[in-house]
Amino acid sequence: MKEFVVYTAMRLLVFVASLLIVVGVWSLVAGRDSVHAVWTVVLAFIVSGIASYFLLNRQREAFARRVEERAHRASAAFEERRGREDVE
């Protein structure tokens, strides 16, 4: 659970930073009155997705390992219950 919280919090942080950068650059280039909220959010999602792919690789792998471990334990428990059912 910790890995999920850390990864999600860092993704949100990267998105907020990307949004602030996109809004800042857009308002510098096009002027403050011409900043479109929808397009800045879409562009920030794209930028944060690319950035988090490279910046959060370690956290993503830790989260994936945790999910894989839980899936393996659940699968083993299921097979054990099924094996006990077959014996009875």
PDB file of C-alpha atoms in Angstrom, residues 7-23 37-53 55-56:
ATOM      1  CA  TYR A   7       3.788   6.609  -6.569  1.00  0.00           C
ATOM      2  CA  THR A   8       0.386   8.299  -6.745  1.00  0.00           C
ATOM      3  CA  ALA A   9       1.533  11.290  -4.696  1.00  0.00           C
ATOM      4  CA  MET A  10       4.594  11.726  -6.876  1.00  0.00           C
ATOM      5  CA  ARG A  11       2.501  11.478 -10.045  1.00  0.00           C
ATOM      6  CA  LEU A  12       0.191  14.192  -8.712  1.00  0.00           C
ATOM      7  CA  LEU A  13       3.194  16.335  -7.826  1.00  0.00           C
ATOM      8  CA  VAL A  14       4.647  15.933 -11.321  1.00  0.00           C
ATOM      9  CA  PHE A  15       1.264  16.824 -12.839  1.00  0.00           C
ATOM     10  CA  VAL A  16       0.862  19.966 -10.719  1.00  0.00           C
ATOM     11  CA  ALA A  17       4.412  21.058 -11.556  1.00  0.00           C
ATOM     12  CA  SER A  18       3.748  20.430 -15.257  1.00  0.00           C
ATOM     13  CA  LEU A  19       0.500  22.368 -15.079  1.00  0.00           C
ATOM     14  CA  LEU A  20       2.206  25.347 -13.464  1.00  0.00           C
ATOM     15  CA  ILE A  21       4.989  25.289 -16.048  1.00  0.00           C
ATOM     16  CA  VAL A  22       2.549  25.010 -18.968  1.00  0.00           C
ATOM     17  CA  VAL A  23       0.370  27.846 -17.655  1.00  0.00           C
ATOM     18  CA  ALA A  37      -7.828  25.918 -19.217  1.00  0.00           C
ATOM     19  CA  VAL A  38      -8.762  22.782 -21.164  1.00  0.00           C
ATOM     20  CA  TRP A  39      -5.723  22.876 -23.437  1.00  0.00           C
ATOM     21  CA  THR A  40      -3.338  23.634 -20.597  1.00  0.00           C
ATOM     22  CA  VAL A  41      -4.640  20.633 -18.635  1.00  0.00           C
ATOM     23  CA  VAL A  42      -4.371  18.363 -21.692  1.00  0.00           C
ATOM     24  CA  LEU A  43      -0.844  19.559 -22.394  1.00  0.00           C
ATOM     25  CA  ALA A  44       0.101  19.186 -18.716  1.00  0.00           C
ATOM     26  CA  PHE A  45      -1.211  15.578 -18.747  1.00  0.00           C
ATOM     27  CA  ILE A  46       0.974  14.796 -21.740  1.00  0.00           C
ATOM     28  CA  VAL A  47       4.049  16.491 -20.286  1.00  0.00           C
ATOM     29  CA  SER A  48       3.576  14.887 -16.855  1.00  0.00           C
ATOM     30  CA  GLY A  49       3.046  11.461 -18.412  1.00  0.00           C
ATOM     31  CA  ILE A  50       6.294  11.667 -20.342  1.00  0.00           C
ATOM     32  CA  ALA A  51       8.182  13.150 -17.383  1.00  0.00           C
ATOM     33  CA  SER A  52       6.885  10.569 -14.920  1.00  0.00           C
ATOM     34  CA  TYR A  53       7.850   7.749 -17.286  1.00  0.00           C
ATOM     35  CA  LEU A  55      11.494  10.356 -13.420  1.00  0.00           C
ATOM     36  CA  LEU A  56       9.383   7.822 -11.509  1.00  0.00           C
TER      37      LEU A  56
END
